[in-house]
Structure formats: C-alpha cells, structure tokens
Coordinates of C-alpha atoms in Angstrom, one line a residue:
X17 CA 52.3 15.7 0.3
X18 CA 51.5 13.5 -2.7
X19 CA 52.9 10.0 -3.1
X20 CA 52.9 7.7 -6.1
X21 CA 50.2 5.0 -6.3
X22 CA 51.9 2.0 -5.0
X23 CA 49.2 -0.3 -6.4
X24 CA 49.9 0.4 -10.1
X25 CA 51.1 -2.5 -12.1
X26 CA 54.9 -2.8 -12.9
X27 CA 54.3 -2.4 -16.6
X28 CA 52.2 0.7 -16.1
X29 CA 55.0 2.3 -14.0
X30 CA 57.5 1.6 -16.7
X31 CA 55.3 3.2 -19.3
X32 CA 54.7 6.2 -17.0
X33 CA 58.4 6.7 -16.5
X34 CA 59.0 6.6 -20.2
X35 CA 56.2 9.2 -20.8
X36 CA 57.6 11.4 -18.1
X37 CA 61.1 11.2 -19.6
X38 CA 59.8 12.2 -23.0
X39 CA 57.8 15.0 -21.5
X40 CA 60.8 16.3 -19.7
X41 CA 62.8 16.3 -22.9
X42 CA 60.1 18.2 -24.8
X43 CA 59.7 20.7 -22.0
X44 CA 63.4 21.2 -21.7
X45 CA 63.5 22.3 -25.4
X46 CA 61.1 25.1 -24.8
X47 CA 61.4 26.3 -21.2
X48 CA 63.6 29.4 -20.9
X49 CA 64.7 28.7 -17.3
X50 CA 66.8 25.8 -16.4
X51 CA 64.6 24.3 -13.7
X52 CA 64.5 20.6 -14.1
X53 CA 61.4 18.5 -14.8
X54 CA 61.5 17.5 -11.2
X55 CA 60.1 21.0 -10.6
X56 CA 57.2 20.7 -13.0
X57 CA 53.6 20.4 -11.8
X58 CA 51.5 17.6 -13.3
X59 CA 50.7 19.9 -16.2
X60 CA 53.9 21.6 -17.5
X61 CA 53.7 25.4 -17.6
X62 CA 53.9 27.3 -20.9
X63 CA 57.4 28.2 -22.0
X64 CA 57.0 31.9 -21.0
X65 CA 55.8 31.1 -17.5
X66 CA 58.2 31.3 -14.5
X67 CA 58.5 27.9 -13.0
X68 CA 57.0 27.2 -9.5
X69 CA 58.9 25.0 -7.0
X70 CA 57.4 22.1 -5.2
X71 CA 56.3 23.6 -1.9
X72 CA 56.3 21.1 0.9
X73 CA 57.5 20.9 4.5
X74 CA 60.4 18.5 4.9
X75 CA 62.6 17.4 7.8
X76 CA 66.1 18.8 8.0
X77 CA 67.7 15.4 7.4
X78 CA 65.7 14.1 4.4
X79 CA 67.4 11.9 1.8
X80 CA 69.2 14.3 -0.5
X81 CA 69.1 12.5 -3.8
X82 CA 67.7 13.1 -7.3
X83 CA 66.9 10.4 -9.8
X84 CA 70.5 10.2 -11.2
X85 CA 72.9 11.8 -8.7
X86 CA 73.8 11.5 -5.1
X87 CA 74.0 15.0 -3.7
X88 CA 76.3 16.4 -1.2
X89 CA 75.9 19.6 0.9
X90 CA 78.0 22.5 -0.3
X91 CA 79.4 24.2 2.8
X92 CA 79.1 28.0 2.7
X93 CA 82.2 29.9 3.8
X94 CA 80.8 33.4 4.1
X95 CA 77.7 35.4 3.2
X96 CA 76.6 38.9 2.4
X97 CA 73.2 40.5 2.6
X98 CA 71.6 43.7 1.4
X99 CA 70.6 44.7 4.9
X100 CA 68.9 43.6 8.2
X101 CA 65.6 44.1 10.0
X102 CA 66.3 46.8 12.6
X103 CA 62.9 46.6 14.4
X104 CA 63.6 46.9 18.2
X105 CA 62.8 43.7 20.2
X106 CA 61.6 41.9 17.1
X107 CA 64.5 41.5 14.7
X108 CA 66.9 38.6 15.0
X109 CA 70.6 39.0 15.5
X110 CA 72.1 40.6 12.4
X111 CA 74.1 37.6 11.2
X112 CA 74.4 36.9 7.4
X113 CA 75.4 33.3 8.2
X114 CA 72.3 32.5 10.2
X115 CA 70.6 30.7 7.3
X116 CA 73.6 28.4 6.9
X117 CA 74.0 27.1 10.5
X118 CA 71.5 24.2 10.5
X119 CA 69.6 25.9 13.3
X120 CA 65.9 26.5 12.9
X121 CA 65.9 29.0 15.8
X122 CA 68.2 31.5 14.0
X123 CA 67.3 33.4 10.8
X124 CA 68.1 36.3 8.5
X125 CA 65.5 39.0 8.3
X126 CA 65.9 41.7 5.7
X127 CA 65.0 45.4 5.5
X128 CA 61.5 46.4 4.5
X129 CA 61.6 46.8 0.7
X130 CA 61.5 44.7 -2.4
X131 CA 64.8 43.6 -3.9
X132 CA 66.5 42.5 -0.7
X133 CA 69.1 39.9 -1.3
X134 CA 71.5 37.4 0.3
X135 CA 74.4 35.6 -1.4
X136 CA 76.6 32.8 -0.3
X137 CA 80.3 32.3 -1.0
X138 CA 81.7 28.8 -1.3
X139 CA 85.2 30.0 -1.2
X140 CA 85.9 28.4 -4.6
X141 CA 83.7 27.3 -7.6
X142 CA 81.2 24.6 -6.8
X143 CA 78.7 22.7 -9.0
X144 CA 75.2 23.4 -7.6
X145 CA 72.0 21.6 -8.7
X146 CA 69.6 22.1 -5.8
X147 CA 68.7 24.8 -3.3
X148 CA 66.4 24.2 -0.3
X149 CA 64.9 27.4 1.2
X150 CA 63.1 27.3 4.6
X151 CA 61.1 30.5 4.9
X152 CA 59.9 32.1 8.1
X153 CA 56.3 33.6 7.7
X154 CA 57.7 36.7 5.9
X155 CA 58.4 34.9 2.7
X156 CA 58.9 36.1 -0.9
X157 CA 56.1 35.1 -3.3
X158 CA 58.5 35.9 -6.2
X159 CA 62.2 35.6 -6.1
X160 CA 65.2 34.7 -8.3
X161 CA 68.4 32.7 -7.8
X162 CA 71.5 33.9 -9.5
X163 CA 75.1 32.7 -9.9
X164 CA 78.4 34.5 -10.3
X165 CA 82.2 33.9 -10.4
X166 CA 83.1 37.3 -8.9
X167 CA 80.0 38.6 -7.0
X168 CA 79.7 41.4 -9.6
X169 CA 78.3 39.9 -12.8
X170 CA 75.3 37.7 -12.1
X171 CA 73.5 35.2 -14.3
X172 CA 70.0 34.0 -13.5
X173 CA 69.6 30.4 -12.7
X174 CA 65.8 30.5 -12.1
X175 CA 63.1 32.9 -11.4
X176 CA 60.0 31.8 -9.4
X177 CA 56.6 33.4 -8.7
X178 CA 53.4 32.4 -7.0
X179 CA 55.2 30.8 -4.1
X180 CA 53.4 30.0 -0.8
X181 CA 56.3 30.1 1.7
X182 CA 57.1 27.1 3.8
X183 CA 59.9 25.1 2.2
X184 CA 61.0 25.6 -1.4
X185 CA 62.9 22.6 -2.8
X186 CA 64.4 23.8 -6.1
X187 CA 66.2 21.5 -8.5
X188 CA 67.9 22.7 -11.6
X189 CA 70.5 21.8 -14.2
X190 CA 74.0 21.9 -12.6
X191 CA 75.6 25.3 -12.5
X192 CA 79.3 25.9 -11.6
X193 CA 79.9 29.1 -9.7
X194 CA 81.6 30.4 -6.5
X195 CA 78.6 32.6 -5.5
X196 CA 74.9 31.9 -5.4
X197 CA 72.5 34.8 -4.7
X198 CA 68.8 34.9 -3.7
X199 CA 66.9 38.1 -4.5
X200 CA 63.4 38.7 -3.2
X201 CA 61.3 40.3 -5.9
X202 CA 58.1 40.7 -3.8
X203 CA 57.0 40.3 -0.2
X204 CA 53.9 38.5 1.2
X205 CA 53.3 41.5 3.4
X206 CA 54.5 45.0 2.4
X207 CA 54.8 45.8 6.1
X208 CA 57.6 43.2 6.4
X209 CA 60.8 42.3 4.7
X210 CA 61.7 38.7 3.9
X211 CA 63.0 36.3 6.4
X212 CA 64.7 32.9 6.0
X213 CA 65.4 30.2 8.6
X214 CA 67.7 28.1 6.4
X215 CA 69.2 27.9 2.9
X216 CA 70.7 24.5 2.0
X217 CA 72.8 24.3 -1.2
X218 CA 73.5 20.9 -2.8
X219 CA 75.4 19.5 -5.7
X220 CA 76.4 16.3 -7.4
X221 CA 78.9 14.2 -5.4
X222 CA 81.0 13.5 -8.5
X223 CA 81.3 17.2 -9.3
X224 CA 82.2 18.3 -5.8
X225 CA 85.0 16.0 -4.5
X226 CA 85.6 16.4 -0.8
X227 CA 82.1 17.6 0.0
X228 CA 80.0 15.5 2.3
X229 CA 76.3 14.7 2.9
X230 CA 74.4 17.2 5.1
X231 CA 74.5 15.0 8.3
X232 CA 78.2 14.6 8.0
X233 CA 78.8 18.3 7.7
X234 CA 76.6 19.2 10.6
X235 CA 77.6 16.3 13.0
X236 CA 75.1 16.0 15.8
X237 CA 72.3 17.6 13.7
X238 CA 71.2 14.3 12.2
X239 CA 69.8 13.2 15.6
X240 CA 66.3 14.5 15.9
X241 CA 65.6 16.6 19.0
X242 CA 63.2 15.4 21.7
X243 CA 60.7 18.0 20.5
X244 CA 61.0 16.8 16.9
X245 CA 60.5 13.2 18.0
X246 CA 57.5 14.3 20.1
X247 CA 55.9 16.0 17.1
X248 CA 56.3 12.8 15.0
X249 CA 54.3 10.9 17.7
X250 CA 51.4 13.2 17.2
X251 CA 49.6 11.8 14.1
X252 CA 46.8 14.1 13.2
X253 CA 44.4 13.1 10.5
X254 CA 42.6 15.7 8.3
X255 CA 39.3 16.6 9.8
X256 CA 40.2 15.0 13.2
X257 CA 39.1 16.6 16.5
X258 CA 41.2 15.5 19.4
X259 CA 39.4 14.8 22.7
X260 CA 39.9 17.1 25.7
X261 CA 42.2 15.8 28.4
X262 CA 39.4 16.8 30.8
X263 CA 37.5 19.8 32.0
X264 CA 38.9 22.8 34.0
X265 CA 37.6 22.4 37.5
X266 CA 37.2 25.0 40.2
X267 CA 39.7 23.2 42.4
X268 CA 42.6 23.2 39.9
X269 CA 45.2 25.9 39.5
X270 CA 45.3 27.1 35.9
X271 CA 49.0 27.2 34.9
X272 CA 48.7 29.1 31.7
X273 CA 50.4 31.2 29.1
X274 CA 48.9 33.5 26.4
X275 CA 50.0 32.1 23.0
X276 CA 49.8 35.0 20.5
X277 CA 50.0 35.3 16.7
X278 CA 48.9 38.1 14.4
X279 CA 49.2 35.9 11.3
X280 CA 46.5 33.9 9.5
X281 CA 48.4 30.6 9.2
X282 CA 51.2 30.7 11.7
X283 CA 49.5 28.4 14.3
X284 CA 49.5 25.5 11.8
X285 CA 53.3 25.6 11.1
X286 CA 55.9 23.1 12.4
X287 CA 57.5 26.0 14.3
X288 CA 54.3 26.6 16.2
X289 CA 53.9 22.9 17.0
X290 CA 57.4 22.8 18.3
X291 CA 56.8 25.8 20.5
X292 CA 53.6 24.2 22.0
X293 CA 55.6 21.1 22.8
X294 CA 58.3 23.3 24.4
X295 CA 55.6 24.9 26.6
X296 CA 54.2 21.5 27.6
X297 CA 57.7 20.5 28.7
X298 CA 57.8 23.6 31.0
X299 CA 54.8 22.3 32.9
X300 CA 52.3 24.6 31.3
X301 CA 48.8 23.2 31.8
X302 CA 46.6 25.7 29.9
X303 CA 47.1 27.7 26.7
X304 CA 45.1 30.8 26.0
X305 CA 44.8 31.0 22.2
X306 CA 44.2 34.6 21.1
X307 CA 42.1 35.3 18.0
X308 CA 41.9 38.9 16.9
X309 CA 39.2 40.7 15.0
X310 CA 39.5 44.3 14.0
X311 CA 37.6 47.6 13.9
X312 CA 38.8 50.8 12.3
X313 CA 38.6 53.1 15.3
X314 CA 36.9 53.5 18.7
X315 CA 33.7 54.9 17.1
X316 CA 33.3 52.2 14.5
X317 CA 30.5 49.7 14.8
X318 CA 31.8 47.1 12.4
X319 CA 34.1 44.3 13.6
X320 CA 35.7 42.2 10.9
X321 CA 38.1 39.4 10.1
X322 CA 41.4 40.5 8.6
X323 CA 42.6 38.1 6.0
X324 CA 46.3 38.6 6.8
X325 CA 46.3 39.1 10.6
X326 CA 43.3 37.2 12.0
X327 CA 44.2 33.6 12.8
X328 CA 42.2 31.3 10.6
X329 CA 39.8 28.7 12.0
X330 CA 41.9 26.0 10.4
X331 CA 45.0 27.2 12.2
X332 CA 43.1 27.5 15.5
X333 CA 41.7 24.0 15.1
X334 CA 45.2 22.7 14.3
X335 CA 46.7 24.4 17.4
X336 CA 43.9 23.1 19.7
X337 CA 44.4 19.6 18.4
X338 CA 48.1 19.8 19.1
X339 CA 47.5 21.3 22.6
X340 CA 45.0 18.5 23.5
X341 CA 47.4 15.9 22.1
X342 CA 50.0 17.1 24.5
X343 CA 47.6 16.8 27.5
X344 CA 47.1 20.6 27.9
X345 CA 43.8 22.5 28.0
X346 CA 42.6 25.5 26.0
X347 CA 41.1 28.9 26.8
X348 CA 39.9 30.5 23.6
X349 CA 40.3 34.2 24.0
X350 CA 38.9 36.5 21.2
X351 CA 40.2 40.1 21.1
X352 CA 39.1 43.2 19.2
X353 CA 42.0 45.4 18.1
X354 CA 41.7 48.9 16.7
X355 CA 43.4 49.6 13.4
X356 CA 44.4 53.1 14.5
X357 CA 46.2 51.5 17.6
X358 CA 43.8 53.1 20.1
X359 CA 43.2 50.9 23.2
X360 CA 40.2 48.6 23.0
X361 CA 39.1 49.8 26.4
X362 CA 38.1 53.1 24.6
X363 CA 35.6 51.5 22.2
X364 CA 32.4 53.4 22.1
X365 CA 29.5 50.9 22.3
X366 CA 26.3 51.1 20.3
X367 CA 23.5 48.7 19.3
X368 CA 25.2 48.2 16.0
X369 CA 28.5 47.5 17.7
X370 CA 27.0 44.9 20.0
X371 CA 25.3 43.2 17.0
X372 CA 28.6 42.9 15.3
X373 CA 30.4 41.7 18.4
X374 CA 27.7 39.1 19.1
X375 CA 28.2 37.7 15.6
X376 CA 32.0 37.4 16.2
X377 CA 31.7 35.8 19.7
X378 CA 29.1 33.3 18.6
X379 CA 31.4 32.2 15.8
X380 CA 34.1 31.5 18.4
X381 CA 31.6 29.8 20.7
X382 CA 30.7 27.4 17.9
X383 CA 34.4 26.8 17.2
X384 CA 35.0 26.2 20.9
X385 CA 32.3 23.6 21.0
X386 CA 33.5 21.9 17.9
X387 CA 37.1 21.5 19.2
X388 CA 36.3 20.6 22.8
X389 CA 37.7 23.9 24.2
X390 CA 37.7 23.8 28.0
X391 CA 37.2 27.5 28.7
X392 CA 35.8 30.4 26.6
X393 CA 36.6 34.0 27.2
X394 CA 33.7 36.1 26.0
X395 CA 35.6 39.4 25.9
X396 CA 38.8 41.2 26.7
X397 CA 39.3 44.7 28.2
X398 CA 36.1 46.2 26.7
X399 CA 35.8 48.6 29.6
X400 CA 33.3 51.1 28.1
X401 CA 30.9 48.3 27.1
X402 CA 30.7 46.3 30.3
X403 CA 29.0 48.9 32.6
X404 CA 25.5 48.6 34.0
X405 CA 24.2 50.7 31.1
X406 CA 25.0 47.8 28.6
X407 CA 24.3 44.9 30.9
X408 CA 21.3 43.6 28.9
X409 CA 23.4 43.5 25.7
X410 CA 25.9 41.3 27.5
X411 CA 23.2 39.1 29.0
X412 CA 21.8 38.5 25.5
X413 CA 25.3 37.6 24.2
X414 CA 25.9 35.2 27.1
X415 CA 22.6 33.5 26.7
X416 CA 23.2 33.0 23.0
X417 CA 26.7 31.7 23.7
X418 CA 25.4 29.1 26.2
X419 CA 23.1 27.8 23.6
X420 CA 26.0 26.6 21.4
X421 CA 28.8 26.1 24.0
X422 CA 28.4 24.1 27.2
X423 CA 31.7 24.8 28.8
X424 CA 32.6 27.4 31.5
X425 CA 32.8 31.1 30.6
X426 CA 35.2 33.9 31.7
X427 CA 35.5 37.6 30.9
X428 CA 39.0 39.3 30.9
X429 CA 38.5 42.6 32.6
X430 CA 41.2 45.3 32.4
X431 CA 43.1 45.8 35.7
X432 CA 41.2 49.0 36.3
X433 CA 37.8 47.7 35.1
X434 CA 36.9 44.7 37.2
X435 CA 34.8 46.7 39.7
X436 CA 32.4 48.0 37.1
X437 CA 31.7 44.9 35.1
X438 CA 28.0 44.3 35.4
X439 CA 27.6 40.6 34.6
X440 CA 30.0 38.7 36.8
X441 CA 27.2 36.6 38.2
X442 CA 26.6 35.1 34.8
X443 CA 30.1 33.8 34.1
X444 CA 32.1 31.1 35.9
X445 CA 35.3 32.9 36.5
X446 CA 36.3 36.5 37.2
X447 CA 39.1 37.2 34.8
X448 CA 41.5 40.1 35.2
X449 CA 44.3 41.3 32.9
X450 CA 46.3 42.1 36.0
X451 CA 48.8 44.8 35.1
X452 CA 48.6 46.4 38.5
X453 CA 51.4 48.9 39.2
X454 CA 53.6 47.5 42.1
X455 CA 56.1 50.1 43.1
X456 CA 57.7 53.4 41.9
X457 CA 61.2 51.9 42.0
X458 CA 63.5 50.5 39.4
X459 CA 64.8 47.0 40.3
X460 CA 63.1 47.1 43.7
X461 CA 64.0 44.4 46.3
X462 CA 61.9 41.2 46.1
X463 CA 60.6 42.1 49.6
X464 CA 59.1 45.3 48.2
X465 CA 57.4 43.4 45.4
X466 CA 56.0 40.8 47.8
X467 CA 54.6 43.6 50.0
X468 CA 53.0 45.3 46.9
X469 CA 51.3 42.0 45.8
X470 CA 50.1 41.4 49.4
X471 CA 48.5 44.9 49.4
X472 CA 46.9 44.3 46.0
X473 CA 45.6 40.8 47.0
X474 CA 44.0 42.4 50.1
X475 CA 42.2 44.9 47.9
X476 CA 40.9 42.1 45.6
X477 CA 39.9 40.0 48.6
X478 CA 37.9 42.8 50.2
X479 CA 36.2 43.5 46.9
X480 CA 35.1 39.9 46.6
X481 CA 33.6 40.1 50.1
X482 CA 31.8 43.4 49.7
X483 CA 30.5 42.7 46.2
X484 CA 29.2 39.3 47.1
X485 CA 30.9 37.7 44.1
X486 CA 31.6 34.2 45.3
X487 CA 33.7 33.2 42.3
X488 CA 37.3 32.3 41.7
X489 CA 39.6 34.9 40.2
X490 CA 42.0 34.0 37.3
X491 CA 44.5 36.4 35.9
X492 CA 43.7 36.0 32.2
X493 CA 46.8 38.1 31.5
X494 CA 49.8 39.0 33.7
X495 CA 53.2 40.0 32.4
X496 CA 56.2 42.3 32.7
X497 CA 58.6 43.2 29.9
X498 CA 62.3 42.5 30.4
X499 CA 63.5 46.0 31.2
X500 CA 64.4 48.0 34.3
X501 CA 61.3 49.5 35.9
X502 CA 58.9 47.0 34.4
X503 CA 57.0 46.7 37.7
X504 CA 56.0 50.4 37.7
X505 CA 53.5 50.4 34.8
X506 CA 53.3 46.8 33.5
X507 CA 50.5 47.7 31.0
X508 CA 52.4 50.2 29.0
X509 CA 53.6 49.5 25.5
X510 CA 56.9 51.4 25.2
X511 CA 57.4 53.2 21.9
X512 CA 60.8 51.6 21.6
X513 CA 62.4 49.0 23.7
X514 CA 65.8 49.6 22.1
X515 CA 66.5 52.5 24.5
X516 CA 65.6 50.5 27.6
X517 CA 68.0 48.6 29.9
X518 CA 67.5 44.9 30.1
X519 CA 66.6 43.4 33.5
X520 CA 65.7 39.7 33.6
X521 CA 66.0 39.9 37.4
X522 CA 63.2 42.4 37.8
X523 CA 60.9 40.5 35.5
X524 CA 61.7 37.2 37.3
X525 CA 61.2 38.8 40.7
X526 CA 57.8 40.3 39.7
X527 CA 56.7 36.8 38.7
X528 CA 58.0 35.1 41.8
X529 CA 56.5 37.7 44.1
X530 CA 53.1 37.1 42.5
X531 CA 53.4 33.4 43.0
X532 CA 54.5 33.7 46.6
X533 CA 51.5 35.8 47.5
X534 CA 48.6 34.7 45.3
X535 CA 49.1 30.9 45.7
X536 CA 48.2 31.4 49.3
X537 CA 44.9 33.0 48.6
X538 CA 42.1 30.3 48.2
X539 CA 40.1 32.4 45.7
X540 CA 43.0 32.7 43.3
X541 CA 42.9 29.9 40.7
X542 CA 45.6 30.6 38.3
X543 CA 47.1 32.9 35.7
X544 CA 48.1 33.1 32.0
X545 CA 51.4 34.8 31.4
X546 CA 51.5 37.4 28.7
X547 CA 53.0 36.1 26.4
X548 CA 54.7 33.4 24.3
X549 CA 55.0 33.4 20.5
X550 CA 55.2 30.5 18.0
X551 CA 58.6 31.8 17.0
X552 CA 61.3 31.3 19.6
X553 CA 63.5 34.2 18.6
X554 CA 61.1 37.1 19.4
X555 CA 61.2 39.4 22.4
X556 CA 64.6 39.7 24.1
X557 CA 63.3 42.8 25.9
X558 CA 59.6 42.1 25.7
X559 CA 57.1 40.1 27.8
X560 CA 58.0 36.6 26.7
X561 CA 59.9 34.5 29.3
X562 CA 61.5 32.2 26.7
X563 CA 65.1 31.5 27.6
X564 CA 65.1 34.0 30.5
X565 CA 65.5 33.7 34.2
X566 CA 61.7 34.2 34.7
X567 CA 61.1 31.0 32.7
X568 CA 63.0 28.9 35.3
X569 CA 60.8 30.5 38.0
X570 CA 57.7 29.7 36.0
X571 CA 58.6 26.1 35.4
X572 CA 59.7 25.4 38.9
X573 CA 56.5 26.8 40.4
X574 CA 54.3 25.0 37.8
X575 CA 55.9 21.7 38.7
X576 CA 54.7 22.2 42.3
X577 CA 51.2 23.6 41.7
X578 CA 48.2 21.4 41.2

C-alpha cells in the first residue's frame, strides 16, 4: 500500500491538493465512465481506456469515507445469480446471499463460462457511490458494474479490465437505483468460474436516510477475531527471513498436516495466513508445504514450472515465514504431477528425466536453506525411479542436495513402495504415504480398525528388523476421505464424491485407531495428515478434517503428544 509523504511541507500539500482537484476536473470532462478521480492511478488513463480500480487488501471494518461524504452500508435484501459452481466436494453452498453476509468463510462461485453475473436488490432505490469486491482466487480480470430500476434494463456504471484480484475498492459518481449488477467479462483461469467472498455496497449518508455504517449493520462483526488479531501481531518486512523455532529432532513426534495449493499466489493471501493460524491453534507442530512441478506424461523427461499452478517461491517464502512466526516447523515437499492425470508412481525414468528432476530438487534445496526449513523431502511416490537400478542417480542427487542444504532429509515412499527404495541409508527418516487398506467393511467397528493397524504396524516393525534400517518412520501422508468405506482403499481418488454417503465417524475412527496403535511403537515418529487447504470451505466429503469430528480427535491427541 502507498501512503502520502508525511514530511511534505504544508504549503506543498495545499498546492498538491489544488493540482489534483484541477486534474480530476479535466479528466472528468473527457473520461467516458463515471469512475471518480479517487480511482485514477498517478497518471490518468486516456479517455478511451477502461478505468482500473485501486487493488489493495483491506480489513473488513476499514473507515468507509470519501473526501466529501460519510458513507453508509446499503443493506442487500435479496440477490440473484446466473448460476452456481456444481463441482462435487469443491463448490460452496449455492447461496446467492453469501457475498452479503460479512462472512469471509462463505462465497458465491459461478458456473464455468464468461458472462456470469450476480445482482443485488436493495428492496427500494438507493444512492450508491462505492462498491467493495473481495475476490476469491477465481477472480475476473475484466468485469462491469451495472444499475437498474427494474432488473431488466441495465445501465453501465463502470467497466474495468486488467484487474489482479484481491480487493477491488471502486468509487464512482453517485447512482440511484434499486438493483446493482456485477458481470464477469473474463476469468483469470478458463478452467474456473468466478468466485467472490464479499460484495459491500456503500452510499452517501445524506442520500440514504435510515442506513447505517457497516459495523452497526453487522453488529458483532466489528470486533476482530482472535485469528485476525494474531495475524496483525505478525509484522513481516519485505525480504525478511524468520528464524526457525528449532530443529526437528529424532526424539520428537511430528504432529503435521499437508498444506496444499495448486495456485501460484494462494499461499501469500490473508486467507492462507488465517488458515495457518487456525492450524497452529489446533496444536499442529509441523506443516508440509507442497510444491508441484509438472511433466506431460509418464514417458516425458522434462519437468517444468507451471505459471498458474506451481506455487511461486515468493508465496512459499511468505508461508514459511508465517509458519515460523507461529512457532511451527516446515517440511518442504516437492511433488511431480502428470498433466494427463496418470499416477506419478508410473513415471518412466531415464538419464534425461533424472537431470531434469535434479535441477528441480536442487532449486527447492536452495529455497529450504534460505528460509531455514527444518526438513526437506527429496521425492514423493516416485516408485519406478527408486529401485536398485537407479540408485546411483539418487545418490548423486542426495549428495548435491547436501551441498546446499544442511538439514535432515526424508523421502516419501508410496504405501506399496517402501520395501524397494534403494537409498534409505542416505536419508534421515523413512517416509511413507501410508494409504494402507485396513478392512473390507463399510463403517467397521473401531476395534476392527485398531486390529488392522496393529497388524500393519507389526509388518512395518518386522521389515525394519530384517532390512537393518535403524531409522524412524514418519507417515509423510496419511488420510481418509469423509465417506463410508474410506478405510478400504484410502489411496483412491473417486471420480465423483457427490454419489458417496458422508461418514465423519469412519474418518475419525480411522485416525484415532492409527494414533492408538502407532503412538505405542517407538520407531514411529509422527505423521502429516492429508490434507488441509488455505480456503476453509473446501472438502465436505474429501480428506480435510476442517470442522469435522476427526479434527477434534486430531487436536486432542496433538495436545498430549510431545
């Protein structure tokens, strides 16, 4: 955010205000839209250009004033939308009033085409002069705002393009209308619709008798939450690297979750910061930060950064700083995903593939060293590449990694891969993505799940003894979706969850059975639940525990484990 130079002399400020006023008058004579001068950048756009809004993150309860008017919040009585996102287990509740409830955990998400719209109805004509839009990551780079007296004939108030998401703070000449409509003209990602957390309409107090300031309309919302207050305490300076709260030792139990995003910038948003604070309050001690590179198919030898889906280094650095500021530790966990959706365990290795992979993993080793990451995962579920045939390639990679990163290393073997990994002796932890099948039953009794985990733990214990690997085991991933039968094949990705029957009990029982059994095995040193998202509203039937019975189990056990 930019602020005025408080050191300017009083006379200079007066001159500057006069110049700005004259500039606004001249621009207003030529600009075709009615966006006010408050919306201009330092150099006014030509008359034919669509005006850009000021994009900045603001708190919900900021001072709602312009230079000349005190603004009041215009309460929305009802809303209509063009459609809803119908993606199973991903879409929010189909509620057209979600953007008008002062709740940043609810949102409207549209269908997957350009031209999607939402309009608000004040119940009677209101005078509107400002709209605040708080976008989710699926924002509209170009959109327009329209007004109407009958919801049939619409007049454009403003059209904007080149937007960057976040918060749009749009000020314009007062317009009196009963209906205000937002139309998305383009989408930041053509695989998505548009999605909005909140829309806040404001107007001049003297033109809207009886309407009140925002915090009087939403009583109780003006008090910041404990999470918001905690975020304000974390004062990060650009370029800062926060110190680690301490190393991960062999004696401690890693109380972790996998924190997943498939978006370049999501991990540096306020929503992500709030979610990380939320996890710290659950008692989570370690966060596995996933970073995904891509290759086209199993036979491809080129691994590459995707500009839309790979989390940027800046976002990773921000998230690591937040995690460290909260006293939690980090496992950096690079993944390779296949564009054609084939499993990464089927990747066909070659000399060229290993060269590309080495370049990627060294990049993240350097990043881990820079940001004081406590644990680096050098690979995830790369079953075809980790056999004895390719051991020398892995030994070369591990040697190179250790030259730039001094912390402990782990490899995340698939649940059916761990016995054939050829380089366990060169890493510090044996990692497993532990999607072991437990029973063949739907909603089995907890006793059956405990018996199944005891049997699996005995298998792992025997393997440790016979293989001679005197190293701790950490489950780098473990998780169950929230449906009946989740214990049977935990690894499977169902084609649609919409047809499944929810079972929070089975998910919670699977987790508790794991904890009852494995916390009594001295070689077991923790796990990372798959998964949590930066957004709180994802996954009612998926793996996430957020807001579910299993989360209470997780938090209660984490409070006891050391």
